[in-house]
Short mmCIF file of C-alpha atoms and ligand atoms in Angstrom, two decimals:
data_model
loop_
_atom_site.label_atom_id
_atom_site.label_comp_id
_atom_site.label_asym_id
_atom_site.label_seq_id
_atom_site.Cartn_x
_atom_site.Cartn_y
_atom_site.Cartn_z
CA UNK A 1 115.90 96.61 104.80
CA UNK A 2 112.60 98.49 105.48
CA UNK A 3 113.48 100.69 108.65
CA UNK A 4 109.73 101.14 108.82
CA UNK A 5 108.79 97.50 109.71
CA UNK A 6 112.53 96.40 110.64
CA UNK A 7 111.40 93.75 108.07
CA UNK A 8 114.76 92.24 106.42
CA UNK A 9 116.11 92.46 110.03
CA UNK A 10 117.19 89.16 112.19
CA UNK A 11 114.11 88.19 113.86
CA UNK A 12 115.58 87.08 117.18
CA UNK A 13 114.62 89.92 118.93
CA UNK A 14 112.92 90.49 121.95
CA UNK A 15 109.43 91.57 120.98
CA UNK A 16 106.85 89.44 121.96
CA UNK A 17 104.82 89.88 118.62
CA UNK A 18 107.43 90.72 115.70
CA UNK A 19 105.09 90.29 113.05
CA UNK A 20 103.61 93.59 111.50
CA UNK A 21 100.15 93.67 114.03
CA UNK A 22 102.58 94.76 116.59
CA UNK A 23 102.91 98.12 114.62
CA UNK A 24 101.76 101.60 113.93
CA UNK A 25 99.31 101.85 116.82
CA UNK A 26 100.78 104.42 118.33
CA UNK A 27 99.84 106.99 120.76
CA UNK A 28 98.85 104.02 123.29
CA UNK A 29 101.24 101.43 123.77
CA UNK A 30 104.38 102.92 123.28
CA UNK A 31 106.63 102.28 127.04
CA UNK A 32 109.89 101.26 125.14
CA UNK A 33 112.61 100.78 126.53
CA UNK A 34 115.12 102.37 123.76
CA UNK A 35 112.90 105.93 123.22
CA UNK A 36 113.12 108.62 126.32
CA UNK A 37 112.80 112.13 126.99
CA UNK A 38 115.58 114.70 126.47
CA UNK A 39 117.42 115.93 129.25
CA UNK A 40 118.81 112.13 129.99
CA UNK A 41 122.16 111.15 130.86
CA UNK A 42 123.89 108.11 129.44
CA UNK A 43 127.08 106.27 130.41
CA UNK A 44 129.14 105.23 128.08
CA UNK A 45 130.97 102.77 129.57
CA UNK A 46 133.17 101.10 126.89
CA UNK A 47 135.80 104.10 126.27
CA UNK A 48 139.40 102.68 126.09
CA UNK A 49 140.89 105.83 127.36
CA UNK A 50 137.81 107.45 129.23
CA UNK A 51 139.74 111.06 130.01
CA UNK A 52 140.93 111.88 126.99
CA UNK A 53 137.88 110.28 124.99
CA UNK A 54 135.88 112.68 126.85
CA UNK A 55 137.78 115.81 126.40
CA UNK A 56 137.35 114.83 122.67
CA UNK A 57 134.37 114.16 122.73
CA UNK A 58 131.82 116.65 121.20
CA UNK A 59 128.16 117.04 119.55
CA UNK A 60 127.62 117.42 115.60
CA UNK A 61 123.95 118.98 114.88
CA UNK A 62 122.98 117.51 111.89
CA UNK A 63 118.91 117.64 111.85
CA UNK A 64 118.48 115.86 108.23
CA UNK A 65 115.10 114.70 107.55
CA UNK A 66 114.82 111.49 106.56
CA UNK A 67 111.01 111.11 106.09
CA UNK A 68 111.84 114.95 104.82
CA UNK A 69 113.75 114.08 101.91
CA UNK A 70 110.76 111.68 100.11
CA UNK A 71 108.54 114.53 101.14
CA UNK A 72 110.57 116.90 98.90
CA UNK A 73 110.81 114.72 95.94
CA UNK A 74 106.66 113.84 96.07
CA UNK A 75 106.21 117.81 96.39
CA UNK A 76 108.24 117.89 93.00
CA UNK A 77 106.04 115.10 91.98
CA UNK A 78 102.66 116.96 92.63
CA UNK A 79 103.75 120.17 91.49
CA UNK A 80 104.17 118.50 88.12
CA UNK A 81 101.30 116.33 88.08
CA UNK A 82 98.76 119.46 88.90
CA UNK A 83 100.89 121.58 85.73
CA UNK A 84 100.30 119.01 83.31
CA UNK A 85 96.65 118.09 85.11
CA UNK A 86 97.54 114.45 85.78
CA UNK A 87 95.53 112.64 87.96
CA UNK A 88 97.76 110.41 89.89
CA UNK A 89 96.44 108.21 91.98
CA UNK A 90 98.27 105.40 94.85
CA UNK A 91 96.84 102.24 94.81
CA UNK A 92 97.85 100.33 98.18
CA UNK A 93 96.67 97.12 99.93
CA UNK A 94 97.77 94.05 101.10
CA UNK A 95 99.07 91.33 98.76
CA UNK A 96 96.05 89.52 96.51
CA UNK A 97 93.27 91.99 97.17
CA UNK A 98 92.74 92.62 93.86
CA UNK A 99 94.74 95.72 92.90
CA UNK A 100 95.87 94.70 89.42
CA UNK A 101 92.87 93.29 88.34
CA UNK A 102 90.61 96.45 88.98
CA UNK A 103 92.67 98.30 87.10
CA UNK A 104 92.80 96.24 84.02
CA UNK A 105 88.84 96.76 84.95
CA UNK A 106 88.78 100.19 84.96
CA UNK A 107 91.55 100.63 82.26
CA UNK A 108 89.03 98.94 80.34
CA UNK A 109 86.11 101.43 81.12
CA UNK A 110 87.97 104.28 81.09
CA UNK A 111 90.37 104.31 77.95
CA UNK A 112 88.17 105.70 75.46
CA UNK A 113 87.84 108.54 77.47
CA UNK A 114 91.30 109.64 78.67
CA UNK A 115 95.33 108.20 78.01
CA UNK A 116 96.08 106.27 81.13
CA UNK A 117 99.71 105.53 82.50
CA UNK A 118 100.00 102.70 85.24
CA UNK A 119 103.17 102.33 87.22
CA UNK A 120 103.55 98.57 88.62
CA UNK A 121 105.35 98.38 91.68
CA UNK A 122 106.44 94.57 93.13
CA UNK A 123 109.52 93.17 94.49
CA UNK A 124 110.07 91.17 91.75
CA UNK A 125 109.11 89.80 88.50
CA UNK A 126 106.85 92.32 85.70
CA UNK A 127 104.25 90.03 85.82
CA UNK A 128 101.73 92.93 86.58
CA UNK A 129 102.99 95.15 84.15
CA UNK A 130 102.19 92.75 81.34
CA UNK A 131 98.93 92.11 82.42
CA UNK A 132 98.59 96.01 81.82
CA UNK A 133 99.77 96.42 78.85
CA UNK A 134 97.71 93.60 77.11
CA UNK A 135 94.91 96.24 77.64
CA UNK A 136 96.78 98.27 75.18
CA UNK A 137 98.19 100.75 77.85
CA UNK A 138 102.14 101.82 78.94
CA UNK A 139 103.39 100.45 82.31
CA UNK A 140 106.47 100.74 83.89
CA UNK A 141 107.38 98.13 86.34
CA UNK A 142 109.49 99.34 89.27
CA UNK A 143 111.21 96.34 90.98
CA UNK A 144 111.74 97.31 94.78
CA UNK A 145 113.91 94.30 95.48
CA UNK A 146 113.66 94.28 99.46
CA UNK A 147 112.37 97.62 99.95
CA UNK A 148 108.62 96.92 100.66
CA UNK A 149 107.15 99.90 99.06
CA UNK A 150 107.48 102.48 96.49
CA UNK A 151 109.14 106.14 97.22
CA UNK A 152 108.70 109.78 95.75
CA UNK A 153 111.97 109.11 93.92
CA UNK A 154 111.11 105.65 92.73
CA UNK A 155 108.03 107.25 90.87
CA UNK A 156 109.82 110.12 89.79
CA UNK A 157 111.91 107.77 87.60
CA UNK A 158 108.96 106.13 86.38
CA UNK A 159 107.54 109.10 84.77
CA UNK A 160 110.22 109.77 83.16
CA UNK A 161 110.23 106.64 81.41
CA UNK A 162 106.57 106.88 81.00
CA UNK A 163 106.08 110.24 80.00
CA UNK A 164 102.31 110.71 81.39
CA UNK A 165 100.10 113.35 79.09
CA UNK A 166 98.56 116.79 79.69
CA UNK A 167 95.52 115.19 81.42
CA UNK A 168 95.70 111.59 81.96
CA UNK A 169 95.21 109.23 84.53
CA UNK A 170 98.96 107.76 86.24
CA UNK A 171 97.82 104.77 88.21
CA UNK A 172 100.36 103.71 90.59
CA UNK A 173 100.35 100.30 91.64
CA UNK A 174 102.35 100.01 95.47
CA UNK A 175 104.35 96.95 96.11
CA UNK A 176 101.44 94.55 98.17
CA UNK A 177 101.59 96.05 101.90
CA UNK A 178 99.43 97.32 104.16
CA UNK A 179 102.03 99.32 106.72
CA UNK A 180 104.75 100.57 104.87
CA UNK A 181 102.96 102.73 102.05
CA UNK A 182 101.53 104.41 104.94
CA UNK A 183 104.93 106.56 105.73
CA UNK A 184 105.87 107.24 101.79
CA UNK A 185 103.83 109.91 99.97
CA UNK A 186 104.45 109.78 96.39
CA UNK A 187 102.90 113.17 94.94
CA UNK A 188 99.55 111.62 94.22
CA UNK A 189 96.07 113.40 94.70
CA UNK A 190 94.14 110.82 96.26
CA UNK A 191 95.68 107.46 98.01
CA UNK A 192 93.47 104.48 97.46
CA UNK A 193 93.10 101.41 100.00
CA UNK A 194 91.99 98.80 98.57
CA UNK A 195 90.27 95.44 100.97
CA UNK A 196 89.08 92.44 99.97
CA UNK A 197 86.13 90.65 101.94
CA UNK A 198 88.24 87.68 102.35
CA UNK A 199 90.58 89.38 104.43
CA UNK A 200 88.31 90.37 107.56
CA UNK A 201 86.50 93.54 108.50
CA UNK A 202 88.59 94.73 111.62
CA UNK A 203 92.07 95.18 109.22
CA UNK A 204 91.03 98.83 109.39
CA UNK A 205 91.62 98.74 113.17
CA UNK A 206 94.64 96.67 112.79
CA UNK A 207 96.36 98.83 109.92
CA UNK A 208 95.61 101.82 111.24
CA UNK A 209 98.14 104.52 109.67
CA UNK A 210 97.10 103.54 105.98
CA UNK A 211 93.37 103.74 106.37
CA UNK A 212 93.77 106.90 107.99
CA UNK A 213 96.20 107.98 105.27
CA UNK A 214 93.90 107.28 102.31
CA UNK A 215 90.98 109.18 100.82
CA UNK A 216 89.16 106.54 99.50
CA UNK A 217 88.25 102.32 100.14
CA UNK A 218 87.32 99.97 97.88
CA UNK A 219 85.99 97.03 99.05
CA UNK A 220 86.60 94.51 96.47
CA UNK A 221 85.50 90.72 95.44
CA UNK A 222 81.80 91.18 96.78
CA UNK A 223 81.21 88.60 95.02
CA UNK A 224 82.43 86.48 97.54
CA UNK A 225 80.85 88.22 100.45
CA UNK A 226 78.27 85.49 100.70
CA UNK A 227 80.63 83.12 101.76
CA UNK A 228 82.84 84.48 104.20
CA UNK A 229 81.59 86.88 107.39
CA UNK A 230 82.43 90.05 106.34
CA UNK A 231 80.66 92.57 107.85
CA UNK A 232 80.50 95.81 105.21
CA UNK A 233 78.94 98.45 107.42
CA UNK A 234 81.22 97.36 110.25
CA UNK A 235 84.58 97.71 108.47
CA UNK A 236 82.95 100.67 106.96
CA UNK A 237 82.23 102.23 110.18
CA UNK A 238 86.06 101.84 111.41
CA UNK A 239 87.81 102.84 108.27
CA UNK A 240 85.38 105.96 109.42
CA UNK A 241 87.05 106.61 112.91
CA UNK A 242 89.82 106.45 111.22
CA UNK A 243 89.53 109.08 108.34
CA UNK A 244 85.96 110.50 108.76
CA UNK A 245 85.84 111.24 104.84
CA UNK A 246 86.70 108.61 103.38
CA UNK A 247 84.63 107.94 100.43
CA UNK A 248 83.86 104.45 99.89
CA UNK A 249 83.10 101.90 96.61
CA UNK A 250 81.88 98.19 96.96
CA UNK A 251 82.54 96.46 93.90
CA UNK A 252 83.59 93.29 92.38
CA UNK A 253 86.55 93.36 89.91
CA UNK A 254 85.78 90.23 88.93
CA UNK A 255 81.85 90.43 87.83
CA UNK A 256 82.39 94.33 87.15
CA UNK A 257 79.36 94.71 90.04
CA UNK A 258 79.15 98.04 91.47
CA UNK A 259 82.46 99.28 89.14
CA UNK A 260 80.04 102.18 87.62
CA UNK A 261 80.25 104.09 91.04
CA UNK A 262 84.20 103.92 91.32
CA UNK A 263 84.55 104.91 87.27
CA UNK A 264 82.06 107.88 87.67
CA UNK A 265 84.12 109.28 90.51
CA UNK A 266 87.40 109.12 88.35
CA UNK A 267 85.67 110.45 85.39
CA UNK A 268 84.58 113.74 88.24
CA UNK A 269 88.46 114.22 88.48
CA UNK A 270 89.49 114.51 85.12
CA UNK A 271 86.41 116.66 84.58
CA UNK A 272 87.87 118.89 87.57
CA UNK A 273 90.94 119.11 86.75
CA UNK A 274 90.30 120.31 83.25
CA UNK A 275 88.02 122.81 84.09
CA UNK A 276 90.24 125.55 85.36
CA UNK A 277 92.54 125.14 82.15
CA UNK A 278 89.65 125.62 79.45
CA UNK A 279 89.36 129.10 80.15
CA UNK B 1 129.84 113.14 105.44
CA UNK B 2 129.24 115.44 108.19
CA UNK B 3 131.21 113.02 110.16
CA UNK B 4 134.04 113.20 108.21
CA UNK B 5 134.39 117.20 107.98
CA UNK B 6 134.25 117.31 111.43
CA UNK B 7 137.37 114.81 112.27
CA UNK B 8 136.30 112.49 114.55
CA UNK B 9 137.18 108.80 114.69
CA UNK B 10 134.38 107.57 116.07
CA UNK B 11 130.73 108.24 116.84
CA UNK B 12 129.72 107.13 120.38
CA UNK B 13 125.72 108.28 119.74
CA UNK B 14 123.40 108.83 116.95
CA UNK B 15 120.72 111.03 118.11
CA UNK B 16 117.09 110.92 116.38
CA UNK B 17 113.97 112.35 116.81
CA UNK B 18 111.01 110.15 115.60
CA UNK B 19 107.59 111.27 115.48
CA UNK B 20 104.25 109.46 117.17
CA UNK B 21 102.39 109.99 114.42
CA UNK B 22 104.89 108.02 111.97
CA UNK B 23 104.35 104.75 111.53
CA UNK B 24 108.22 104.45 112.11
CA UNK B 25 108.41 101.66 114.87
CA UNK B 26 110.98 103.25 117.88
CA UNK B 27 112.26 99.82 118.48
CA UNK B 28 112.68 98.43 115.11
CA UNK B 29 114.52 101.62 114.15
CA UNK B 30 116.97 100.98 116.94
CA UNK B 31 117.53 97.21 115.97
CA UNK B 32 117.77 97.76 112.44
CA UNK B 33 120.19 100.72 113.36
CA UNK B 34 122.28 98.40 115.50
CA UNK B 35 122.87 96.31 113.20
CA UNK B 36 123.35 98.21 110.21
CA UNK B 37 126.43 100.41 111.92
CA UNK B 38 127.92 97.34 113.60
CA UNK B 39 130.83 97.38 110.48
CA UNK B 40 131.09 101.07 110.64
CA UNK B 41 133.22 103.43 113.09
CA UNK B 42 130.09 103.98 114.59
CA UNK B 43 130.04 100.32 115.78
CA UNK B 44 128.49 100.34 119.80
CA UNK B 45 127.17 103.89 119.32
CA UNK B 46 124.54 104.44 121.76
CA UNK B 47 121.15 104.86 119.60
CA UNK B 48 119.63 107.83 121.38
CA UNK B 49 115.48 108.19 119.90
CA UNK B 50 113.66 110.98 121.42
CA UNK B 51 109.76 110.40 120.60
CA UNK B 52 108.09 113.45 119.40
CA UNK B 53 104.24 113.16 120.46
CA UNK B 54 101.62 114.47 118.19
CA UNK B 55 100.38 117.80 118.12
CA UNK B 56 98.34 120.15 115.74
CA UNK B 57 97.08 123.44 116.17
CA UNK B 58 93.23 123.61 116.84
CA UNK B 59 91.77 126.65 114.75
CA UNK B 60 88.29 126.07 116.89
CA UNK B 61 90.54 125.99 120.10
CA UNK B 62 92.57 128.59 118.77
CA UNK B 63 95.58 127.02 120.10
CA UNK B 64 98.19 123.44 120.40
CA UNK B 65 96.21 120.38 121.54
CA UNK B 66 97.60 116.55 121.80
CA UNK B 67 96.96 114.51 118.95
CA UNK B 68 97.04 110.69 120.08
CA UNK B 69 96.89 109.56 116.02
CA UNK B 70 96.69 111.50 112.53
CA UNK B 71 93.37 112.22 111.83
CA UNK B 72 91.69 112.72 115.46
CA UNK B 73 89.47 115.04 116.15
CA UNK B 74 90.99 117.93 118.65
CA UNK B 75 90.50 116.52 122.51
CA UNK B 76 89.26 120.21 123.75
CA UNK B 77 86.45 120.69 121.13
CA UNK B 78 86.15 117.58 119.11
CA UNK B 79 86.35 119.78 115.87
CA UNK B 80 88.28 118.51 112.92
CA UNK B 81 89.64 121.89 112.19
CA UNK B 82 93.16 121.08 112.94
CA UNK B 83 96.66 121.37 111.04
CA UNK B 84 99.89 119.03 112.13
CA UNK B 85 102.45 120.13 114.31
CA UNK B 86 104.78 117.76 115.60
CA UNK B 87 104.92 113.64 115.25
CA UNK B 88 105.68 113.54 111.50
CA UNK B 89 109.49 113.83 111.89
CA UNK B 90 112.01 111.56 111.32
CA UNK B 91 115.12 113.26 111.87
CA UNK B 92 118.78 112.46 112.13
CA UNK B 93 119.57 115.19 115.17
CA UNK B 94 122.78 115.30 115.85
CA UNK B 95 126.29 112.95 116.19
CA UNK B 96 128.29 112.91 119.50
CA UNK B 97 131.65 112.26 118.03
CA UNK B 98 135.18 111.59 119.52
N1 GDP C 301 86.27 86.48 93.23
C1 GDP C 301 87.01 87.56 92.98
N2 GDP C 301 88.33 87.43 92.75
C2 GDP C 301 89.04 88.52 92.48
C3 GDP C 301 88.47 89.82 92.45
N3 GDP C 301 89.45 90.72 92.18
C4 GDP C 301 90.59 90.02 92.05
N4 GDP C 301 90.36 88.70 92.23
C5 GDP C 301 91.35 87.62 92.19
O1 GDP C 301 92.27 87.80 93.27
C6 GDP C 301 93.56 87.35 92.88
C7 GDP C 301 94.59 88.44 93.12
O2 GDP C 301 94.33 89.53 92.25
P1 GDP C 301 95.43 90.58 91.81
O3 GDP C 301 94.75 91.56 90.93
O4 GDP C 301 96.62 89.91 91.26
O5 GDP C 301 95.79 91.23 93.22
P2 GDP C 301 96.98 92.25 93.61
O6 GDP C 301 98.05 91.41 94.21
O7 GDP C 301 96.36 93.16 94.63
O8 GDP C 301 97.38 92.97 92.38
C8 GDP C 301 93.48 86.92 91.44
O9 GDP C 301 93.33 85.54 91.38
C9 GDP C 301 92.20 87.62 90.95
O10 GDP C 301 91.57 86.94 89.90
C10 GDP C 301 87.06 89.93 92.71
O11 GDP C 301 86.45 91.03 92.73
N5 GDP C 301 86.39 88.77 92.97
MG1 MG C 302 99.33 93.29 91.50
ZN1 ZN C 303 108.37 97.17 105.53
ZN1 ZN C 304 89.68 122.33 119.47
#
């Protein structure tokens, strides 16, 4: 159960829109009724012997970081990925947008030129982990079961299986999610959120926390664009409220249109991360 | 495990701070909570969340300014120069035990 979206959870609760939209915007429309300031008094009305419950009763301090303790374990991640000058990168979007088949894509264009690692992450099956390694390259599928994205730890495992090189690429593929990746930072250097045109140009506004949280958006299957009303400069424009730096690549995975721009910028960060070392 | 060193039979609340700028939903945490310590001794425990609202510190402003979401630009000065304070957490505070 994902304590994140509650998804896994009965769905007979009392919120009038239990679905995922109703999520992550916070800051606005938060008037719960569960959440309150300190300082409040509660009754506890159900004690069997209320005196001598009382007198017993007494406060633990326990402050454990939950959200602390995948922080820890992508710090560990990180710290080894910039020693051995791995460029790891988190590849997260919604279900279908097209995140295995640009990297088979850009597996393709980039092989020659540095060993690539890919880490497939889905609930079930290794589906997407074979379609990797029929372009010749290791993958290691994680299987998350219920848990609707991958963790610090869950990566940490994976390298050890897959044993990344002194400056390679380690593509990590999240489990097919637009809220939950948001919250789990995996030790990568750049996240990347990846949209389809199909799926509408306002999911920026709507999935807020992981726009915000990435560093660069692909727009993907432009190919279609002609058919559906996506507008590019619009989504553009709010996945720029969001995260004001965000650098941006329209291309089709499919036709390989506009793919040059995207491999070019991951060719810059091997290039960068080298250059310290050769001295 | 803390629970158990301290000898208590039975938690009555499970206090947590959770942070505005997660995208940790107040009220799903408290359902999912509910449910999940329903066949524990902490069964009825009153879930107590105490929302931490975003902050940063504005080096522009030179001081701590409201942050209403992640990457917003500082309310005073609308300069981007700002590091996180609060709203990340998502902390397990503390036990009231009996
Ligand atoms: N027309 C078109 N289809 C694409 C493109 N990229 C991926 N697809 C198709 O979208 C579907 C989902 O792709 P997949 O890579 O499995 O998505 P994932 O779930 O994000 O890994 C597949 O049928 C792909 O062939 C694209 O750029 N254009
Ligand atoms: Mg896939
Ligand atoms: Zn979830
Ligand atoms: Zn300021």
């Amino acid at each position: 159960m994902c304590t994140t979206c509650g998804c896994g959870g009965s769905s007979d609760d009392d919120r009038a829109d239990p679905g995922h939209d109703a999520h992550h915007a916070h800051g606005e429309e938060h008037d719960a009724s569960h959440p309150h300031d300190h300082g409040h008094t509660h009754d506890h009305a159900t004690d069997p012997d209320p005196e001598s419950a009382a007198a017993r009763r007494r406060l633990i301090q326990v402050e454990q970081d939950v959200l602390g303790r995948n922080n820890g374990i992508a710090a560990l991640n990180r710290q080894d990925f910039s020693r051995r000058g791995i460029v790891a990168l988190n590849f997260v979007s919604s279900p279908g947008s097209g995140k295995t088949t640009l990297l088979c894509k850009t597996i393709e264009a980039l092989k020659a030129d540095a060993p690539i690692t890919v880490i497939e992450g889905d609930q079930r099956t290794s589906y997407d982990a074979e379609r990797i390694r029929s372009t010749g390259i290791p993958a290691f599928q994680v299987n998350t079961g219920k848990a609707c994205h991958l963790d610090a730890a869950m990566v940490r495992h994976a390298i050890d299986h897959l044993g990344p090189t002194q400056g390679s690429f380690l593509f990590i593929e999240n489990v097919g999610n637009l809220v939950c990746p948001a919250e789990f930072d995996l030790g990568e250097q750049a996240r990347i959120v990846i949209l389809s045109v199909t799926e509408g140009d306002d999911k920026p506004l709507k999935y807020a926390p992981i726009f915000a949280a990435s560093d660069v958006l692909i727009l993907n299957k432009i190919d279609l664009a002609p058919y559906v009303d996506f507008d590019i400069p619009r989504c553009i424009a709010y996945a720029r409220e969001l995260r004001p730096d965000i650098e941006v690549f329209k291309l089709s995975s499919r036709t390989g249109a506009g793919l040059e721009n995207w491999i070019a910028w991951l060719r810059a960060r091997v290039v960068r991360q080298e250059a310290p070392a050769t001295r | 495990m803390v629970f158990e060193n301290a000898g208590a039979a039975r938690v009555v609340r499970i206090g947590i701070d959770i942070g505005d700028l997660t995208g940790f939903e107040p009220d799903a945490l408290a359902f999912c909570l509910e449910a999940l310590i329903d066949p524990t001794t902490a069964a009825g425990a009153t879930i107590d969340l105490v929302r931490i609202p975003g902050s940063g510190f504005c080096h522009t402003c030179t001081r701590e300014v409201a942050l209403a979401r992640r990457y917003d630009a500082c309310p005073e000065c609308g300069g981007l120069d700002i590091d996180l304070r609060g709203g990340r957490e998502l902390r397990l505070r503390e036990l009231e035990v009996e």
